[in-house]
mmCIF file of C-alpha atoms and ligand atoms in Angstrom:
data_model
loop_
_atom_site.group_PDB
_atom_site.id
_atom_site.type_symbol
_atom_site.label_atom_id
_atom_site.label_comp_id
_atom_site.label_asym_id
_atom_site.label_seq_id
_atom_site.Cartn_x
_atom_site.Cartn_y
_atom_site.Cartn_z
ATOM 1 C CA MET A 1 33.735 13.735 -13.091
ATOM 2 C CA ASP A 2 32.380 11.303 -15.669
ATOM 3 C CA ARG A 3 28.741 10.383 -16.152
ATOM 4 C CA ARG A 4 29.025 7.110 -14.322
ATOM 5 C CA GLN A 5 29.963 8.852 -11.130
ATOM 6 C CA ILE A 6 26.947 11.114 -11.350
ATOM 7 C CA ILE A 7 24.665 8.101 -11.607
ATOM 8 C CA VAL A 8 26.387 6.441 -8.646
ATOM 9 C CA THR A 9 25.895 9.600 -6.580
ATOM 10 C CA LYS A 10 22.182 9.513 -7.349
ATOM 11 C CA GLN A 11 21.876 5.897 -6.245
ATOM 12 C CA ASP A 12 23.748 6.685 -3.039
ATOM 13 C CA HIS A 13 21.127 9.275 -2.325
ATOM 14 C CA SER A 14 18.307 6.741 -2.608
ATOM 15 C CA ASP A 15 20.290 4.455 -0.304
ATOM 16 C CA ASP A 16 20.060 7.227 2.293
ATOM 17 C CA ILE A 17 16.328 6.741 2.543
ATOM 18 C CA PRO A 18 15.777 4.539 5.572
ATOM 19 C CA LYS A 19 14.436 1.087 4.799
ATOM 20 C CA LEU A 20 10.917 0.634 6.112
ATOM 21 C CA HIS A 21 11.453 -3.023 7.010
ATOM 22 C CA GLU A 22 14.692 -2.226 8.840
ATOM 23 C CA ALA A 23 12.923 0.411 10.894
ATOM 24 C CA PHE A 24 10.480 -2.201 12.202
ATOM 25 C CA LYS A 25 12.694 -5.279 12.181
ATOM 26 C CA GLN A 26 12.478 -5.800 15.952
ATOM 27 C CA ARG A 27 8.689 -5.783 15.798
ATOM 28 C CA PHE A 28 7.070 -7.094 12.607
ATOM 29 C CA ARG A 29 7.626 -7.875 8.959
ATOM 30 C CA ILE A 30 6.694 -5.282 6.360
ATOM 31 C CA GLY A 31 5.017 -6.722 3.283
ATOM 32 C CA ALA A 32 3.557 -5.605 -0.034
ATOM 33 C CA ALA A 33 1.073 -7.216 -2.402
ATOM 34 C CA VAL A 34 2.631 -7.638 -5.846
ATOM 35 C CA ASN A 35 1.655 -8.783 -9.321
ATOM 36 C CA PRO A 36 3.783 -9.663 -12.365
ATOM 37 C CA ILE A 37 3.740 -6.033 -13.546
ATOM 38 C CA THR A 38 4.658 -4.344 -10.264
ATOM 39 C CA LEU A 39 7.380 -6.922 -9.731
ATOM 40 C CA ASP A 40 9.089 -5.164 -12.659
ATOM 41 C CA THR A 41 7.887 -1.575 -12.287
ATOM 42 C CA GLN A 42 8.355 -1.432 -8.488
ATOM 43 C CA SER A 43 11.253 -3.835 -8.158
ATOM 44 C CA GLU A 44 13.756 -1.399 -6.606
ATOM 45 C CA LEU A 45 11.236 0.021 -4.179
ATOM 46 C CA LEU A 46 10.162 -3.472 -3.112
ATOM 47 C CA LYS A 47 13.737 -4.594 -2.522
ATOM 48 C CA HIS A 48 14.581 -1.494 -0.508
ATOM 49 C CA HIS A 49 11.614 -1.270 1.845
ATOM 50 C CA PHE A 50 9.877 -4.647 2.113
ATOM 51 C CA ASN A 51 10.904 -8.030 3.518
ATOM 52 C CA ASN A 52 7.715 -9.871 2.632
ATOM 53 C CA ILE A 53 5.432 -10.201 -0.393
ATOM 54 C CA THR A 54 1.930 -11.500 -1.090
ATOM 55 C CA ALA A 55 0.487 -12.286 -4.509
ATOM 56 C CA GLU A 56 -2.333 -9.838 -5.175
ATOM 57 C CA ASN A 57 -4.120 -12.334 -7.463
ATOM 58 C CA GLU A 58 -1.721 -15.014 -8.607
ATOM 59 C CA MET A 59 -2.407 -17.524 -5.821
ATOM 60 C CA LYS A 60 -6.180 -17.200 -5.876
ATOM 61 C CA PHE A 61 -8.189 -20.257 -6.902
ATOM 62 C CA GLU A 62 -8.985 -19.061 -10.443
ATOM 63 C CA SER A 63 -5.300 -18.305 -11.075
ATOM 64 C CA LEU A 64 -3.966 -21.645 -9.833
ATOM 65 C CA GLN A 65 -6.655 -24.072 -11.011
ATOM 66 C CA PRO A 66 -8.755 -22.444 -13.761
ATOM 67 C CA VAL A 67 -9.776 -25.867 -15.059
ATOM 68 C CA GLU A 68 -10.223 -28.928 -12.880
ATOM 69 C CA GLY A 69 -6.914 -30.717 -12.373
ATOM 70 C CA LYS A 70 -4.958 -28.261 -14.571
ATOM 71 C CA TYR A 71 -2.788 -26.277 -12.216
ATOM 72 C CA THR A 72 -1.040 -23.155 -13.506
ATOM 73 C CA PHE A 73 1.798 -22.250 -11.171
ATOM 74 C CA ALA A 74 4.164 -20.339 -13.485
ATOM 75 C CA VAL A 75 3.315 -16.801 -12.374
ATOM 76 C CA ALA A 76 2.974 -17.683 -8.691
ATOM 77 C CA ASP A 77 6.350 -19.433 -8.885
ATOM 78 C CA ARG A 78 7.891 -16.292 -10.347
ATOM 79 C CA LEU A 79 6.738 -14.267 -7.350
ATOM 80 C CA VAL A 80 8.090 -16.880 -4.970
ATOM 81 C CA ASP A 81 11.440 -16.861 -6.821
ATOM 82 C CA PHE A 82 11.614 -13.060 -6.549
ATOM 83 C CA ALA A 83 11.112 -13.374 -2.793
ATOM 84 C CA ALA A 84 13.749 -16.089 -2.460
ATOM 85 C CA THR A 85 16.313 -14.164 -4.525
ATOM 86 C CA ASN A 86 15.820 -11.097 -2.362
ATOM 87 C CA GLY A 87 15.583 -12.810 1.006
ATOM 88 C CA MET A 88 11.917 -11.993 1.500
ATOM 89 C CA GLY A 89 9.164 -14.066 3.117
ATOM 90 C CA VAL A 90 5.879 -14.931 1.393
ATOM 91 C CA ARG A 91 2.314 -14.830 2.786
ATOM 92 C CA GLY A 92 -0.121 -16.978 0.842
ATOM 93 C CA HIS A 93 -3.436 -15.449 -0.312
ATOM 94 C CA THR A 94 -5.891 -17.195 -0.487
ATOM 95 C CA LEU A 95 -7.165 -20.800 -0.472
ATOM 96 C CA VAL A 96 -10.947 -20.526 -0.048
ATOM 97 C CA TRP A 97 -12.974 -17.462 -1.085
ATOM 98 C CA HIS A 98 -16.399 -16.749 -2.611
ATOM 99 C CA ASN A 99 -14.791 -14.555 -5.301
ATOM 100 C CA GLN A 100 -12.284 -15.368 -8.052
ATOM 101 C CA THR A 101 -13.189 -19.044 -7.839
ATOM 102 C CA PRO A 102 -14.103 -20.752 -11.128
ATOM 103 C CA LYS A 103 -17.627 -22.033 -11.728
ATOM 104 C CA TRP A 104 -16.470 -25.590 -12.401
ATOM 105 C CA MET A 105 -15.697 -25.981 -8.711
ATOM 106 C CA PHE A 106 -19.375 -25.982 -7.802
ATOM 107 C CA GLU A 107 -20.837 -27.758 -10.845
ATOM 108 C CA ASN A 108 -21.168 -31.207 -12.330
ATOM 109 C CA ARG A 109 -20.480 -31.704 -16.055
ATOM 110 C CA ASP A 110 -24.192 -31.153 -16.798
ATOM 111 C CA GLY A 111 -24.179 -27.819 -14.935
ATOM 112 C CA SER A 112 -26.093 -29.053 -11.891
ATOM 113 C CA ALA A 113 -24.770 -28.290 -8.402
ATOM 114 C CA VAL A 114 -22.248 -30.784 -6.991
ATOM 115 C CA ASP A 115 -22.961 -32.527 -3.711
ATOM 116 C CA ARG A 116 -21.210 -31.758 -0.441
ATOM 117 C CA GLU A 117 -18.720 -34.642 -0.682
ATOM 118 C CA THR A 118 -17.619 -33.667 -4.168
ATOM 119 C CA LEU A 119 -17.128 -30.028 -3.201
ATOM 120 C CA LEU A 120 -15.113 -30.913 -0.103
ATOM 121 C CA ALA A 121 -13.031 -33.425 -2.081
ATOM 122 C CA ARG A 122 -12.243 -30.755 -4.698
ATOM 123 C CA MET A 123 -11.391 -28.279 -1.958
ATOM 124 C CA GLN A 124 -9.093 -30.810 -0.331
ATOM 125 C CA ALA A 125 -7.342 -31.590 -3.612
ATOM 126 C CA HIS A 126 -6.750 -27.896 -4.302
ATOM 127 C CA ILE A 127 -5.478 -27.064 -0.823
ATOM 128 C CA GLU A 128 -3.284 -30.175 -0.697
ATOM 129 C CA THR A 129 -1.677 -29.415 -4.060
ATOM 130 C CA VAL A 130 -1.130 -25.704 -3.485
ATOM 131 C CA VAL A 131 0.014 -25.784 0.137
ATOM 132 C CA SER A 132 2.357 -28.743 -0.482
ATOM 133 C CA ARG A 133 3.978 -26.997 -3.436
ATOM 134 C CA TYR A 134 5.054 -24.077 -1.266
ATOM 135 C CA LYS A 135 5.602 -26.050 1.929
ATOM 136 C CA GLY A 136 8.382 -24.532 4.009
ATOM 137 C CA ILE A 137 8.393 -21.421 1.787
ATOM 138 C CA ILE A 138 5.031 -19.802 2.429
ATOM 139 C CA TYR A 139 5.085 -19.429 6.204
ATOM 140 C CA ALA A 140 1.488 -18.154 6.570
ATOM 141 C CA TRP A 141 -1.696 -18.715 4.555
ATOM 142 C CA ASP A 142 -4.995 -16.861 4.388
ATOM 143 C CA VAL A 143 -6.945 -20.117 4.463
ATOM 144 C CA VAL A 144 -10.442 -18.652 4.321
ATOM 145 C CA ASN A 145 -11.141 -15.127 3.076
ATOM 146 C CA GLU A 146 -14.244 -13.057 3.820
ATOM 147 C CA ALA A 147 -16.693 -15.763 4.992
ATOM 148 C CA VAL A 148 -18.442 -13.424 7.426
ATOM 149 C CA SER A 149 -21.513 -11.451 6.298
ATOM 150 C CA ASP A 150 -21.759 -7.659 6.165
ATOM 151 C CA ASN A 151 -25.535 -7.905 6.663
ATOM 152 C CA SER A 152 -26.997 -7.194 10.026
ATOM 153 C CA GLY A 153 -28.203 -10.284 11.887
ATOM 154 C CA GLU A 154 -26.441 -12.751 9.568
ATOM 155 C CA LEU A 155 -23.234 -14.476 10.685
ATOM 156 C CA LEU A 156 -21.932 -16.120 7.518
ATOM 157 C CA ARG A 157 -21.929 -14.666 4.010
ATOM 158 C CA PRO A 158 -24.291 -16.467 1.647
ATOM 159 C CA SER A 159 -22.107 -18.330 -0.875
ATOM 160 C CA LYS A 160 -21.910 -21.524 -2.859
ATOM 161 C CA TRP A 161 -19.472 -22.857 -0.295
ATOM 162 C CA LEU A 162 -22.013 -22.351 2.459
ATOM 163 C CA ASP A 163 -24.992 -23.527 0.352
ATOM 164 C CA ILE A 164 -23.423 -26.768 -0.731
ATOM 165 C CA ALA A 165 -21.020 -27.754 2.037
ATOM 166 C CA GLY A 166 -22.583 -26.079 5.086
ATOM 167 C CA GLU A 167 -20.749 -23.984 7.639
ATOM 168 C CA ASP A 168 -18.047 -26.522 8.424
ATOM 169 C CA PHE A 169 -16.440 -25.887 5.015
ATOM 170 C CA ILE A 170 -14.450 -23.337 7.016
ATOM 171 C CA ALA A 171 -13.094 -25.776 9.610
ATOM 172 C CA SER A 172 -12.412 -28.337 6.845
ATOM 173 C CA ALA A 173 -10.279 -25.837 4.926
ATOM 174 C CA PHE A 174 -8.103 -25.316 7.992
ATOM 175 C CA GLU A 175 -7.793 -29.089 8.545
ATOM 176 C CA PHE A 176 -6.702 -29.684 4.946
ATOM 177 C CA ALA A 177 -4.167 -26.847 5.015
ATOM 178 C CA HIS A 178 -2.713 -28.040 8.308
ATOM 179 C CA ALA A 179 -2.375 -31.601 7.018
ATOM 180 C CA ALA A 180 -0.467 -30.345 3.960
ATOM 181 C CA ASP A 181 1.977 -28.147 5.920
ATOM 182 C CA PRO A 182 1.809 -28.589 9.703
ATOM 183 C CA LYS A 183 4.275 -25.725 10.220
ATOM 184 C CA ALA A 184 2.440 -23.066 8.219
ATOM 185 C CA LEU A 185 0.528 -20.448 10.205
ATOM 186 C CA LEU A 186 -3.128 -20.489 9.214
ATOM 187 C CA PHE A 187 -5.264 -17.340 9.141
ATOM 188 C CA TYR A 188 -8.882 -16.321 8.826
ATOM 189 C CA ASN A 189 -8.821 -13.023 6.838
ATOM 190 C CA ASP A 190 -11.523 -10.360 6.458
ATOM 191 C CA TYR A 191 -12.325 -6.673 5.795
ATOM 192 C CA ASN A 192 -14.465 -4.288 7.878
ATOM 193 C CA GLU A 193 -12.703 -6.179 10.648
ATOM 194 C CA SER A 194 -12.742 -3.107 12.919
ATOM 195 C CA VAL A 195 -16.453 -2.302 12.462
ATOM 196 C CA PRO A 196 -17.964 -3.308 15.817
ATOM 197 C CA GLU A 197 -20.824 -5.481 14.531
ATOM 198 C CA LYS A 198 -18.660 -7.360 12.041
ATOM 199 C CA ARG A 199 -15.819 -7.586 14.553
ATOM 200 C CA GLU A 200 -18.120 -9.494 16.898
ATOM 201 C CA LYS A 201 -19.148 -11.881 14.105
ATOM 202 C CA ILE A 202 -15.526 -12.546 13.204
ATOM 203 C CA TYR A 203 -14.798 -13.084 16.885
ATOM 204 C CA THR A 204 -17.704 -15.546 17.136
ATOM 205 C CA LEU A 205 -16.567 -17.474 14.066
ATOM 206 C CA VAL A 206 -12.934 -17.698 15.190
ATOM 207 C CA ARG A 207 -13.932 -18.685 18.713
ATOM 208 C CA SER A 208 -16.130 -21.479 17.364
ATOM 209 C CA LEU A 209 -13.305 -22.707 15.124
ATOM 210 C CA LYS A 210 -11.016 -22.800 18.144
ATOM 211 C CA GLU A 211 -13.616 -24.632 20.220
ATOM 212 C CA LYS A 212 -13.987 -27.242 17.483
ATOM 213 C CA GLY A 213 -10.229 -27.736 17.613
ATOM 214 C CA ALA A 214 -9.628 -26.424 14.093
ATOM 215 C CA PRO A 215 -5.955 -25.578 13.446
ATOM 216 C CA ILE A 216 -6.326 -21.803 13.209
ATOM 217 C CA HIS A 217 -3.445 -19.633 14.372
ATOM 218 C CA GLY A 218 -4.408 -16.127 13.508
ATOM 219 C CA VAL A 219 -6.721 -13.429 12.277
ATOM 220 C CA GLY A 220 -5.849 -11.330 9.244
ATOM 221 C CA LEU A 221 -7.081 -7.750 9.528
ATOM 222 C CA GLN A 222 -7.312 -6.574 5.926
ATOM 223 C CA ALA A 223 -7.205 -2.919 7.008
ATOM 224 C CA HIS A 224 -8.685 -1.267 3.916
ATOM 225 C CA TRP A 225 -9.071 1.981 5.803
ATOM 226 C CA ASN A 226 -9.553 5.655 4.915
ATOM 227 C CA LEU A 227 -8.911 9.138 6.288
ATOM 228 C CA GLU A 228 -11.646 8.890 8.945
ATOM 229 C CA HIS A 229 -12.753 5.266 9.301
ATOM 230 C CA PRO A 230 -12.322 3.199 11.296
ATOM 231 C CA THR A 231 -11.406 5.240 14.363
ATOM 232 C CA ILE A 232 -8.230 4.413 16.265
ATOM 233 C CA ASP A 233 -10.366 3.310 19.151
ATOM 234 C CA GLU A 234 -12.308 0.871 16.954
ATOM 235 C CA ILE A 235 -9.070 -0.597 15.622
ATOM 236 C CA ARG A 236 -7.712 -0.940 19.148
ATOM 237 C CA GLN A 237 -10.848 -2.786 20.252
ATOM 238 C CA ALA A 238 -10.645 -5.134 17.267
ATOM 239 C CA ILE A 239 -6.994 -5.930 18.019
ATOM 240 C CA GLU A 240 -7.768 -6.609 21.670
ATOM 241 C CA ARG A 241 -10.818 -8.726 20.882
ATOM 242 C CA TYR A 242 -9.038 -11.008 18.404
ATOM 243 C CA ALA A 243 -5.919 -11.183 20.565
ATOM 244 C CA SER A 244 -8.084 -12.267 23.521
ATOM 245 C CA LEU A 245 -8.650 -15.541 21.646
ATOM 246 C CA GLY A 246 -4.903 -16.154 21.691
ATOM 247 C CA MET A 247 -4.700 -15.458 17.962
ATOM 248 C CA LYS A 248 -1.660 -14.071 16.202
ATOM 249 C CA LEU A 249 -2.582 -10.967 14.230
ATOM 250 C CA HIS A 250 -1.423 -9.987 10.765
ATOM 251 C CA ILE A 251 -2.355 -6.718 9.109
ATOM 252 C CA THR A 252 -2.838 -8.206 5.651
ATOM 253 C CA GLU A 253 -4.018 -5.621 3.089
ATOM 254 C CA LEU A 254 -3.306 -2.155 4.459
ATOM 255 C CA ASP A 255 -4.155 0.908 2.397
ATOM 256 C CA VAL A 256 -5.552 4.308 3.323
ATOM 257 C CA SER A 257 -7.989 5.594 0.697
ATOM 258 C CA VAL A 258 -8.158 9.385 0.403
ATOM 259 C CA PHE A 259 -11.910 9.012 -0.209
ATOM 260 C CA GLN A 260 -14.669 7.998 2.204
ATOM 261 C CA PHE A 261 -16.392 4.847 0.971
ATOM 262 C CA GLU A 262 -19.567 6.790 0.009
ATOM 263 C CA ASP A 263 -17.608 9.601 -1.724
ATOM 264 C CA ARG A 264 -18.117 9.421 -5.497
ATOM 265 C CA ARG A 265 -16.106 12.501 -6.559
ATOM 266 C CA THR A 266 -14.064 12.003 -9.728
ATOM 267 C CA ASP A 267 -12.598 15.482 -10.302
ATOM 268 C CA LEU A 268 -9.175 15.092 -8.671
ATOM 269 C CA THR A 269 -6.007 14.458 -10.667
ATOM 270 C CA GLU A 270 -3.846 14.525 -7.560
ATOM 271 C CA PRO A 271 -4.475 14.305 -3.816
ATOM 272 C CA THR A 272 -5.063 17.630 -2.034
ATOM 273 C CA ASP A 273 -2.572 18.897 0.577
ATOM 274 C CA GLU A 274 -5.220 18.343 3.251
ATOM 275 C CA MET A 275 -5.630 14.726 2.188
ATOM 276 C CA LEU A 276 -1.887 14.102 2.328
ATOM 277 C CA ALA A 277 -1.557 15.734 5.753
ATOM 278 C CA ARG A 278 -4.463 13.719 7.168
ATOM 279 C CA GLN A 279 -3.144 10.525 5.576
ATOM 280 C CA ALA A 280 0.220 11.065 7.264
ATOM 281 C CA GLU A 281 -1.474 11.621 10.593
ATOM 282 C CA ARG A 282 -3.526 8.436 10.167
ATOM 283 C CA TYR A 283 -0.535 6.316 9.139
ATOM 284 C CA GLN A 284 1.405 7.579 12.122
ATOM 285 C CA GLN A 285 -1.442 6.649 14.485
ATOM 286 C CA PHE A 286 -1.782 3.194 12.909
ATOM 287 C CA PHE A 287 1.886 2.358 13.251
ATOM 288 C CA GLN A 288 1.929 3.697 16.793
ATOM 289 C CA LEU A 289 -0.874 1.254 17.548
ATOM 290 C CA PHE A 290 0.821 -1.637 15.712
ATOM 291 C CA LYS A 291 3.940 -0.944 17.754
ATOM 292 C CA GLU A 292 1.972 -0.892 20.981
ATOM 293 C CA TYR A 293 0.475 -4.300 20.123
ATOM 294 C CA SER A 294 3.546 -5.819 18.483
ATOM 295 C CA GLU A 295 3.420 -8.695 20.950
ATOM 296 C CA HIS A 296 0.368 -9.826 18.940
ATOM 297 C CA ILE A 297 0.993 -8.252 15.508
ATOM 298 C CA HIS A 298 3.779 -10.035 13.642
ATOM 299 C CA SER A 299 3.329 -8.777 10.127
ATOM 300 C CA VAL A 300 2.047 -5.642 8.363
ATOM 301 C CA THR A 301 1.360 -5.998 4.632
ATOM 302 C CA PHE A 302 0.258 -3.172 2.334
ATOM 303 C CA TRP A 303 -2.090 -4.051 -0.538
ATOM 304 C CA GLY A 304 0.401 -2.608 -3.026
ATOM 305 C CA ALA A 305 3.560 -0.540 -2.591
ATOM 306 C CA ALA A 306 3.309 2.905 -4.230
ATOM 307 C CA ASP A 307 0.615 5.189 -5.643
ATOM 308 C CA ASP A 308 1.326 4.378 -9.315
ATOM 309 C CA TYR A 309 -0.695 1.180 -8.904
ATOM 310 C CA THR A 310 -3.533 0.311 -6.524
ATOM 311 C CA TRP A 311 -6.665 -1.836 -6.860
ATOM 312 C CA LEU A 312 -8.478 1.271 -5.503
ATOM 313 C CA ASP A 313 -7.901 3.023 -8.856
ATOM 314 C CA HIS A 314 -10.993 1.125 -9.983
ATOM 315 C CA PHE A 315 -12.892 0.439 -6.805
ATOM 316 C CA PRO A 316 -15.524 1.369 -5.800
ATOM 317 C CA VAL A 317 -15.672 4.194 -8.394
ATOM 318 C CA ARG A 318 -14.633 3.027 -11.840
ATOM 319 C CA GLY A 319 -11.646 4.815 -13.378
ATOM 320 C CA ARG A 320 -11.052 7.072 -10.368
ATOM 321 C CA LYS A 321 -7.454 7.282 -9.185
ATOM 322 C CA ASN A 322 -6.549 6.881 -5.502
ATOM 323 C CA TRP A 323 -3.303 7.535 -3.591
ATOM 324 C CA PRO A 324 -3.339 5.179 -0.611
ATOM 325 C CA PHE A 325 0.335 4.360 0.105
ATOM 326 C CA LEU A 326 3.505 5.711 1.738
ATOM 327 C CA PHE A 327 5.205 6.307 -1.652
ATOM 328 C CA ASP A 328 3.954 8.527 -4.480
ATOM 329 C CA GLU A 329 3.482 7.707 -8.165
ATOM 330 C CA LYS A 330 7.219 8.196 -8.740
ATOM 331 C CA HIS A 331 8.088 6.062 -5.706
ATOM 332 C CA ARG A 332 9.227 9.069 -3.671
ATOM 333 C CA PRO A 333 8.507 8.916 0.072
ATOM 334 C CA LYS A 334 5.411 10.898 1.061
ATOM 335 C CA GLN A 335 4.966 12.707 4.381
ATOM 336 C CA SER A 336 3.211 9.514 5.525
ATOM 337 C CA PHE A 337 6.460 7.577 5.081
ATOM 338 C CA TRP A 338 8.530 9.996 7.165
ATOM 339 C CA ASP A 339 5.915 10.043 9.916
ATOM 340 C CA VAL A 340 5.844 6.246 10.013
ATOM 341 C CA ILE A 341 9.646 6.176 10.237
ATOM 342 C CA ASP A 342 9.452 8.653 13.138
ATOM 343 C CA THR A 343 7.028 6.313 14.847
ATOM 344 C CA ALA A 344 9.484 3.430 14.554
ATOM 345 C CA ARG A 345 12.206 5.521 16.180
ATOM 346 C CA SER A 346 10.192 7.141 18.962
HETATM 347 C C1 HAH B 401 -9.880 -7.734 -0.781
HETATM 348 N N1 HAH B 401 -11.292 -7.664 -0.650
HETATM 349 C C2 HAH B 401 -9.430 -9.138 -1.186
HETATM 350 O O1 HAH B 401 -9.098 -9.898 -0.041
HETATM 351 C C3 HAH B 401 -8.235 -9.126 -2.111
HETATM 352 O O2 HAH B 401 -7.981 -10.438 -2.535
HETATM 353 C C4 HAH B 401 -8.471 -8.248 -3.316
HETATM 354 O O3 HAH B 401 -7.338 -8.257 -4.174
HETATM 355 C C5 HAH B 401 -8.806 -6.884 -2.875
HETATM 356 C C6 HAH B 401 -9.435 -6.684 -1.698
HETATM 357 C C7 HAH B 401 -11.783 -6.482 -0.033
HETATM 358 C C8 HAH B 401 -13.183 -6.133 -0.376
HETATM 359 C C9 HAH B 401 -13.631 -4.907 -0.040
HETATM 360 O O4 HAH B 401 -12.808 -4.100 0.598
HETATM 361 C C10 HAH B 401 -14.942 -4.520 -0.318
HETATM 362 C C11 HAH B 401 -15.793 -5.356 -0.984
HETATM 363 C C12 HAH B 401 -15.345 -6.566 -1.344
HETATM 364 C C13 HAH B 401 -14.044 -6.949 -1.049
#
């Protein structure tokens, strides 16, 4: 037996691992957030298990229009090409957000705040240019990200968008996106979406958008969850509440941190066995729920693909590693993966 054959045998073995997206193909798409580095380092894993991608950062405002009128599409285009070559869909993230938006957007040349008309005109120009470029390719957009407040008693998050344009900047963003690509599905996307108080605020916002006749088609549940929160019951209630508005639901940024949000420990160099067992149990419960509500849930995207790279390696505790996915640092399936596959088959 020559060397070549040995290598082929090894690849055959990896082909034996069931494809995550195949397992759920009757129910929803399986996506991953990518960036130009993971597109190389996780390429094989992405092609095997995922049939959808989202740009982690490369389609955010500051990436696409860092300077007024100077659009930089090269990296975003590369991600879209990767998807096309591999027969994957693309979710767009994100058109309007309080973060990762350049200062120029809100300022005149002399540094003073722009007026409402100027801000809305700039927003329209950006949305028109970006959505038109990927018309017919990006089938769903996170039009507005995280506009709802985490503070008790406050509906909308304080931001320059809200200060300058007033609350209907949200409805306007949906109008502009719909005008640019009438077939794209348009989402409101947020985190802490299953926390009861915030859930009700998101519900109120989406209901008011619907009542105004804004072209909104869905709610994106970011789903940055952990080993204990939110509870399955809270997630179920959030799904039912948003679905009651006739909204399509996408799980947009799923990851399961092995740390509670308040936990600041930095001593671990690998996840404990208890963490991995609990993570598997949680993932299984989540996918059971997604399956149960697959009439409403059409897409499940992870905010990454494997434990070698996650935004949680830096957040909220700087420099601390996390292990939030179904695949380990070497891209091997974790117990979580096998339990999710079982869920698909049961
Ligand atoms: C998300 N914010 C963003 O939507 C995404 O664009 C970014 O890459 C990572 C996470 C979530 C978030 C959070 O969980 C807590 C505080 C602020 C933002």
